[in-house]
Structures are given as structure tokens and as C-alpha cells.
PDB file of C-alpha atoms in Angstrom:
ATOM      1  CA  UNK A  24      64.796   2.843 105.302  1.00 64.00           C
ATOM      2  CA  UNK A  25      63.497  -0.687 105.746  1.00 83.00           C
ATOM      3  CA  UNK A  26      65.872  -3.497 106.642  1.00 89.00           C
ATOM      4  CA  UNK A  27      66.823  -5.630 103.655  1.00 91.00           C
ATOM      5  CA  UNK A  28      67.430  -9.346 104.036  1.00 94.00           C
ATOM      6  CA  UNK A  29      69.005 -11.503 101.376  1.00 95.00           C
ATOM      7  CA  UNK A  30      69.844 -15.119 100.773  1.00 95.00           C
ATOM      8  CA  UNK A  31      71.978 -16.914  98.203  1.00 94.00           C
ATOM      9  CA  UNK A  32      70.989 -20.024  96.272  1.00 96.00           C
ATOM     10  CA  UNK A  33      72.563 -22.159  93.611  1.00 93.00           C
ATOM     11  CA  UNK A  34      70.273 -22.766  90.633  1.00 94.00           C
ATOM     12  CA  UNK A  35      70.688 -24.198  87.171  1.00 93.00           C
ATOM     13  CA  UNK A  36      71.457 -20.609  86.111  1.00 93.00           C
ATOM     14  CA  UNK A  37      74.284 -20.312  88.634  1.00 91.00           C
ATOM     15  CA  UNK A  38      74.371 -18.311  91.865  1.00 92.00           C
ATOM     16  CA  UNK A  39      71.235 -16.317  92.638  1.00 95.00           C
ATOM     17  CA  UNK A  40      70.653 -13.685  95.320  1.00 95.00           C
ATOM     18  CA  UNK A  41      67.092 -12.914  96.382  1.00 97.00           C
ATOM     19  CA  UNK A  42      66.449  -9.991  98.721  1.00 96.00           C
ATOM     20  CA  UNK A  43      63.397  -8.526 100.423  1.00 97.00           C
ATOM     21  CA  UNK A  44      62.544  -5.496 102.541  1.00 95.00           C
ATOM     22  CA  UNK A  45      60.200  -7.340 104.876  1.00 94.00           C
ATOM     23  CA  UNK A  46      57.193  -6.705 102.640  1.00 96.00           C
ATOM     24  CA  UNK A  47      58.323  -7.281  99.041  1.00 97.00           C
ATOM     25  CA  UNK A  48      61.111  -8.690  96.904  1.00 98.00           C
ATOM     26  CA  UNK A  49      63.691  -6.002  96.101  1.00 96.00           C
ATOM     27  CA  UNK A  50      66.292  -8.019  94.178  1.00 96.00           C
ATOM     28  CA  UNK A  51      66.672 -11.212  92.202  1.00 97.00           C
ATOM     29  CA  UNK A  52      70.189 -11.215  90.806  1.00 95.00           C
ATOM     30  CA  UNK A  53      72.025 -13.897  88.841  1.00 93.00           C
ATOM     31  CA  UNK A  54      75.677 -14.666  88.217  1.00 84.00           C
ATOM     32  CA  UNK A  55      78.162 -11.807  88.595  1.00 78.00           C
ATOM     33  CA  UNK A  56      75.476  -9.420  89.855  1.00 79.00           C
ATOM     34  CA  UNK A  57      74.599 -11.937  92.577  1.00 79.00           C
ATOM     35  CA  UNK A  58      78.253 -12.471  93.428  1.00 75.00           C
ATOM     36  CA  UNK A  59      78.781  -8.703  93.711  1.00 76.00           C
ATOM     37  CA  UNK A  60      75.603  -8.009  95.713  1.00 76.00           C
ATOM     38  CA  UNK A  61      77.194  -8.022  99.123  1.00 62.00           C
ATOM     39  CA  UNK A  62      80.035  -5.668  98.313  1.00 62.00           C
ATOM     40  CA  UNK A  63      78.169  -3.253  96.016  1.00 55.00           C
ATOM     41  CA  UNK A  64      74.795  -3.183  97.781  1.00 50.00           C
ATOM     42  CA  UNK A  65      76.234  -3.100 101.281  1.00 49.00           C
ATOM     43  CA  UNK A  66      77.981   0.137 100.451  1.00 50.00           C
ATOM     44  CA  UNK A  67      74.721   1.773  99.239  1.00 62.00           C
ATOM     45  CA  UNK A  68      72.037   0.405 101.555  1.00 65.00           C
ATOM     46  CA  UNK A  69      71.559   1.767 105.040  1.00 68.00           C
ATOM     47  CA  UNK A  70      71.248  -0.223 107.155  1.00 77.00           C
ATOM     48  CA  UNK A  71      73.349  -2.848 105.348  1.00 83.00           C
ATOM     49  CA  UNK A  72      71.477  -5.979 104.216  1.00 88.00           C
ATOM     50  CA  UNK A  73      71.443  -8.977 106.541  1.00 90.00           C
ATOM     51  CA  UNK A  74      72.033 -12.542 105.366  1.00 92.00           C
ATOM     52  CA  UNK A  75      68.792 -14.269 106.380  1.00 95.00           C
ATOM     53  CA  UNK A  76      66.372 -16.521 104.546  1.00 97.00           C
ATOM     54  CA  UNK A  77      62.959 -15.002 105.237  1.00 98.00           C
ATOM     55  CA  UNK A  78      59.657 -16.718 104.396  1.00 98.00           C
ATOM     56  CA  UNK A  79      59.174 -14.311 101.449  1.00 98.00           C
ATOM     57  CA  UNK A  80      62.658 -15.012 100.092  1.00 98.00           C
ATOM     58  CA  UNK A  81      62.025 -18.760 100.489  1.00 98.00           C
ATOM     59  CA  UNK A  82      58.724 -18.409  98.570  1.00 98.00           C
ATOM     60  CA  UNK A  83      60.438 -16.421  95.811  1.00 98.00           C
ATOM     61  CA  UNK A  84      63.102 -19.123  95.528  1.00 98.00           C
ATOM     62  CA  UNK A  85      60.429 -21.835  95.305  1.00 98.00           C
ATOM     63  CA  UNK A  86      58.591 -19.923  92.580  1.00 98.00           C
ATOM     64  CA  UNK A  87      61.885 -19.406  90.724  1.00 98.00           C
ATOM     65  CA  UNK A  88      62.641 -23.140  90.898  1.00 98.00           C
ATOM     66  CA  UNK A  89      59.100 -23.907  89.692  1.00 98.00           C
ATOM     67  CA  UNK A  90      59.640 -21.527  86.756  1.00 97.00           C
ATOM     68  CA  UNK A  91      63.021 -23.066  85.927  1.00 97.00           C
ATOM     69  CA  UNK A  92      61.495 -26.569  85.972  1.00 96.00           C
ATOM     70  CA  UNK A  93      58.725 -25.481  83.589  1.00 95.00           C
ATOM     71  CA  UNK A  94      55.986 -25.810  86.225  1.00 96.00           C
ATOM     72  CA  UNK A  95      55.324 -22.043  86.511  1.00 96.00           C
ATOM     73  CA  UNK A  96      54.839 -19.312  83.913  1.00 97.00           C
ATOM     74  CA  UNK A  97      54.017 -16.332  86.149  1.00 96.00           C
ATOM     75  CA  UNK A  98      55.136 -15.139  89.545  1.00 97.00           C
ATOM     76  CA  UNK A  99      52.828 -14.228  92.404  1.00 97.00           C
ATOM     77  CA  UNK A 100      55.044 -12.149  94.669  1.00 98.00           C
ATOM     78  CA  UNK A 101      54.999  -8.596  95.986  1.00 98.00           C
ATOM     79  CA  UNK A 102      57.891  -6.658  94.467  1.00 98.00           C
ATOM     80  CA  UNK A 103      59.462  -3.286  95.262  1.00 95.00           C
ATOM     81  CA  UNK A 104      62.142  -2.377  92.738  1.00 95.00           C
ATOM     82  CA  UNK A 105      64.068   0.814  93.416  1.00 93.00           C
ATOM     83  CA  UNK A 106      64.620   3.094  90.437  1.00 94.00           C
ATOM     84  CA  UNK A 107      63.584   6.251  88.660  1.00 96.00           C
ATOM     85  CA  UNK A 108      60.004   6.806  87.540  1.00 97.00           C
ATOM     86  CA  UNK A 109      61.058   6.050  83.959  1.00 97.00           C
ATOM     87  CA  UNK A 110      62.746   2.796  85.002  1.00 97.00           C
ATOM     88  CA  UNK A 111      59.696   1.749  87.012  1.00 97.00           C
ATOM     89  CA  UNK A 112      57.465   2.441  83.979  1.00 97.00           C
ATOM     90  CA  UNK A 113      59.719   0.269  81.812  1.00 97.00           C
ATOM     91  CA  UNK A 114      59.810  -2.513  84.405  1.00 98.00           C
ATOM     92  CA  UNK A 115      56.026  -2.404  84.700  1.00 97.00           C
ATOM     93  CA  UNK A 116      55.742  -2.748  80.907  1.00 98.00           C
ATOM     94  CA  UNK A 117      58.149  -5.709  80.993  1.00 97.00           C
ATOM     95  CA  UNK A 118      55.888  -7.510  83.440  1.00 97.00           C
ATOM     96  CA  UNK A 119      53.124  -7.296  80.822  1.00 96.00           C
ATOM     97  CA  UNK A 120      55.090  -9.365  78.277  1.00 97.00           C
ATOM     98  CA  UNK A 121      53.487 -12.821  78.333  1.00 97.00           C
ATOM     99  CA  UNK A 122      55.491 -15.971  78.981  1.00 97.00           C
ATOM    100  CA  UNK A 123      56.813 -17.429  75.752  1.00 95.00           C
ATOM    101  CA  UNK A 124      56.790 -14.173  73.794  1.00 96.00           C
ATOM    102  CA  UNK A 125      59.230 -11.357  73.138  1.00 96.00           C
ATOM    103  CA  UNK A 126      59.023  -7.655  72.428  1.00 95.00           C
ATOM    104  CA  UNK A 127      61.593  -5.206  71.150  1.00 95.00           C
ATOM    105  CA  UNK A 128      63.042  -2.221  72.965  1.00 95.00           C
ATOM    106  CA  UNK A 129      61.059  -0.075  70.504  1.00 95.00           C
ATOM    107  CA  UNK A 130      57.834  -1.920  71.409  1.00 96.00           C
ATOM    108  CA  UNK A 131      58.421  -1.172  75.090  1.00 97.00           C
ATOM    109  CA  UNK A 132      59.267   2.477  74.356  1.00 97.00           C
ATOM    110  CA  UNK A 133      56.000   2.861  72.435  1.00 97.00           C
ATOM    111  CA  UNK A 134      53.991   1.085  75.146  1.00 96.00           C
ATOM    112  CA  UNK A 135      55.136   3.584  77.797  1.00 96.00           C
ATOM    113  CA  UNK A 136      54.432   6.590  75.576  1.00 96.00           C
ATOM    114  CA  UNK A 137      58.075   7.370  74.730  1.00 95.00           C
ATOM    115  CA  UNK A 138      58.482   6.030  71.186  1.00 94.00           C
ATOM    116  CA  UNK A 139      61.922   7.568  70.706  1.00 94.00           C
ATOM    117  CA  UNK A 140      63.338   6.160  73.960  1.00 94.00           C
ATOM    118  CA  UNK A 141      64.490   2.708  72.800  1.00 94.00           C
ATOM    119  CA  UNK A 142      68.026   3.238  74.102  1.00 94.00           C
ATOM    120  CA  UNK A 143      66.741   4.493  77.452  1.00 96.00           C
ATOM    121  CA  UNK A 144      64.523   1.400  77.640  1.00 96.00           C
ATOM    122  CA  UNK A 145      67.633  -0.707  77.082  1.00 94.00           C
ATOM    123  CA  UNK A 146      69.409   1.108  79.890  1.00 95.00           C
ATOM    124  CA  UNK A 147      66.422   0.573  82.209  1.00 96.00           C
ATOM    125  CA  UNK A 148      66.404  -3.123  81.318  1.00 95.00           C
ATOM    126  CA  UNK A 149      70.081  -3.285  82.221  1.00 93.00           C
ATOM    127  CA  UNK A 150      69.334  -1.812  85.646  1.00 94.00           C
ATOM    128  CA  UNK A 151      66.433  -4.152  86.412  1.00 95.00           C
ATOM    129  CA  UNK A 152      67.041  -5.351  89.992  1.00 95.00           C
ATOM    130  CA  UNK A 153      64.477  -8.169  89.892  1.00 97.00           C
ATOM    131  CA  UNK A 154      65.498 -10.412  87.008  1.00 96.00           C
ATOM    132  CA  UNK A 155      63.125 -13.068  85.651  1.00 97.00           C
ATOM    133  CA  UNK A 156      60.184 -11.843  87.787  1.00 97.00           C
ATOM    134  CA  UNK A 157      60.483  -8.616  85.799  1.00 97.00           C
ATOM    135  CA  UNK A 158      61.267 -10.421  82.539  1.00 97.00           C
ATOM    136  CA  UNK A 159      63.775  -8.220  80.736  1.00 95.00           C
ATOM    137  CA  UNK A 160      65.070 -11.432  79.133  1.00 96.00           C
ATOM    138  CA  UNK A 161      61.984 -11.245  76.886  1.00 96.00           C
ATOM    139  CA  UNK A 162      63.228  -8.040  75.234  1.00 95.00           C
ATOM    140  CA  UNK A 163      65.178  -8.397  71.994  1.00 93.00           C
ATOM    141  CA  UNK A 164      66.639  -6.111  69.366  1.00 89.00           C
ATOM    142  CA  UNK A 165      64.497  -4.773  66.529  1.00 86.00           C
ATOM    143  CA  UNK A 166      66.457  -7.039  64.177  1.00 86.00           C
ATOM    144  CA  UNK A 167      65.352 -10.071  66.233  1.00 85.00           C
ATOM    145  CA  UNK A 168      68.789 -10.650  67.744  1.00 86.00           C
ATOM    146  CA  UNK A 169      69.417 -11.208  71.427  1.00 89.00           C
ATOM    147  CA  UNK A 170      71.038  -8.193  73.004  1.00 85.00           C
ATOM    148  CA  UNK A 171      72.364  -7.355  76.469  1.00 83.00           C
ATOM    149  CA  UNK A 172      71.232  -9.042  79.641  1.00 86.00           C
ATOM    150  CA  UNK A 173      72.656  -8.360  83.100  1.00 85.00           C
ATOM    151  CA  UNK A 174      73.221 -12.074  83.738  1.00 87.00           C
ATOM    152  CA  UNK A 175      74.770 -12.624  80.310  1.00 86.00           C
ATOM    153  CA  UNK A 176      73.461 -13.685  76.920  1.00 91.00           C
ATOM    154  CA  UNK A 177      73.936 -17.371  77.735  1.00 92.00           C
ATOM    155  CA  UNK A 178      71.438 -17.042  80.604  1.00 93.00           C
ATOM    156  CA  UNK A 179      69.074 -15.027  78.394  1.00 94.00           C
ATOM    157  CA  UNK A 180      69.279 -17.766  75.765  1.00 94.00           C
ATOM    158  CA  UNK A 181      68.572 -20.433  78.401  1.00 94.00           C
ATOM    159  CA  UNK A 182      65.513 -18.533  79.669  1.00 95.00           C
ATOM    160  CA  UNK A 183      64.105 -18.012  76.172  1.00 96.00           C
ATOM    161  CA  UNK A 184      64.692 -21.683  75.368  1.00 95.00           C
ATOM    162  CA  UNK A 185      62.892 -22.631  78.584  1.00 95.00           C
ATOM    163  CA  UNK A 186      59.944 -20.501  77.440  1.00 96.00           C
ATOM    164  CA  UNK A 187      60.100 -22.141  73.973  1.00 92.00           C
ATOM    165  CA  UNK A 188      60.857 -18.830  72.258  1.00 88.00           C
ATOM    166  CA  UNK A 189      64.125 -20.225  70.910  1.00 78.00           C
ATOM    167  CA  UNK A 190      64.939 -23.754  69.780  1.00 70.00           C
ATOM    168  CA  UNK A 191      67.147 -25.628  72.237  1.00 62.00           C
ATOM    169  CA  UNK A 192      70.144 -25.535  69.854  1.00 52.00           C
ATOM    170  CA  UNK A 193      70.009 -21.770  69.303  1.00 48.00           C
ATOM    171  CA  UNK A 194      73.076 -19.799  70.239  1.00 50.00           C
ATOM    172  CA  UNK A 195      73.154 -16.025  70.487  1.00 48.00           C
ATOM    173  CA  UNK A 196      74.838 -13.947  67.821  1.00 48.00           C
ATOM    174  CA  UNK A 197      77.356 -11.668  69.514  1.00 46.00           C
ATOM    175  CA  UNK A 198      77.347  -9.291  66.519  1.00 41.00           C
TER     176      UNK A 198
END
């Protein structure tokens, strides 16, 4: 297995962990997932990840900051998410959702040829290891409501407001 490096940053979204395997980004985690990266990932990755800001991690952070400032709408980074074939298909479909738009879990299920797999799409979104770059925040419920996001619905709301999908005063409906 390739050596994974990671580095922690503070952004307007809170703590962020970005990790790479020497060739591609493997993780971009926010909030609690970022805070838990060291303990949870260290127990599963062999060899354990090393705290080191690599040039690729630095570039990913710069692109993230550009996105958060409104200066960037797409990311130009090699990525290598780890997951099942189904999850990778979902994540690939997520990367096709244009900036400033949303799709439903049902839309994604249909786009990958599994129209009855909306719940499985939701589960795959919840396991997305490369948040924002793989924009699961752009997936909403069929009823138009914001639903789960690994970094929390407040962060999802912030990202959709940044992309002008939601008005700045919009709050999520927890029901």
C-alpha cells in the first residue's frame, strides 16, 4: 500500500484534513470527520498516515480556498477515493453535477443505471472521502429538502449558498 500523507488546515468551514497517496488526493474531510481522521484512519491504513504537507496537499488546499472565496468553480486535481465499485460509480456521477446546480438521490441512481438504488446512493454519498471535490453537497432529497451531509447540514447549506443554489438567509429544515 502507498504511504498516505495528510495535513490539517483551518478554513471558514472549520477544520479540514487533506490527504494524498503521493500521486492523488485520497481524503478531504471537514469538521468531525477531519478531527477523527488520525484516530480512525490510523487504525485502518497500513502504513499509518504521516503528518506532512506535500506539494499536492498544498495545491488541493489552495484550490479549496479559491473555491471557498468564489474564485474557483471546478477542481483540477488527481483523486483516488477508496470504496466499492458502486460507491466509485456514485462518486463519479457526483463529479458530473455542475457548480451551482443540484440533483436528487434518485437522479444519481438513474444516471448510474440503478434507478431503484436511491438509498444506496445516499449511503455512498455519506461515505464520500473527498468532500467538495466530489460534490455530494449538491445532492438533495426528492422533495427539494437538504438531507444528510458528512460535515453537517450547516456546512452543506453554506456550500450551496456559496454556489448560489440557496439564498444566503436559507436555513435547512431538519424534518
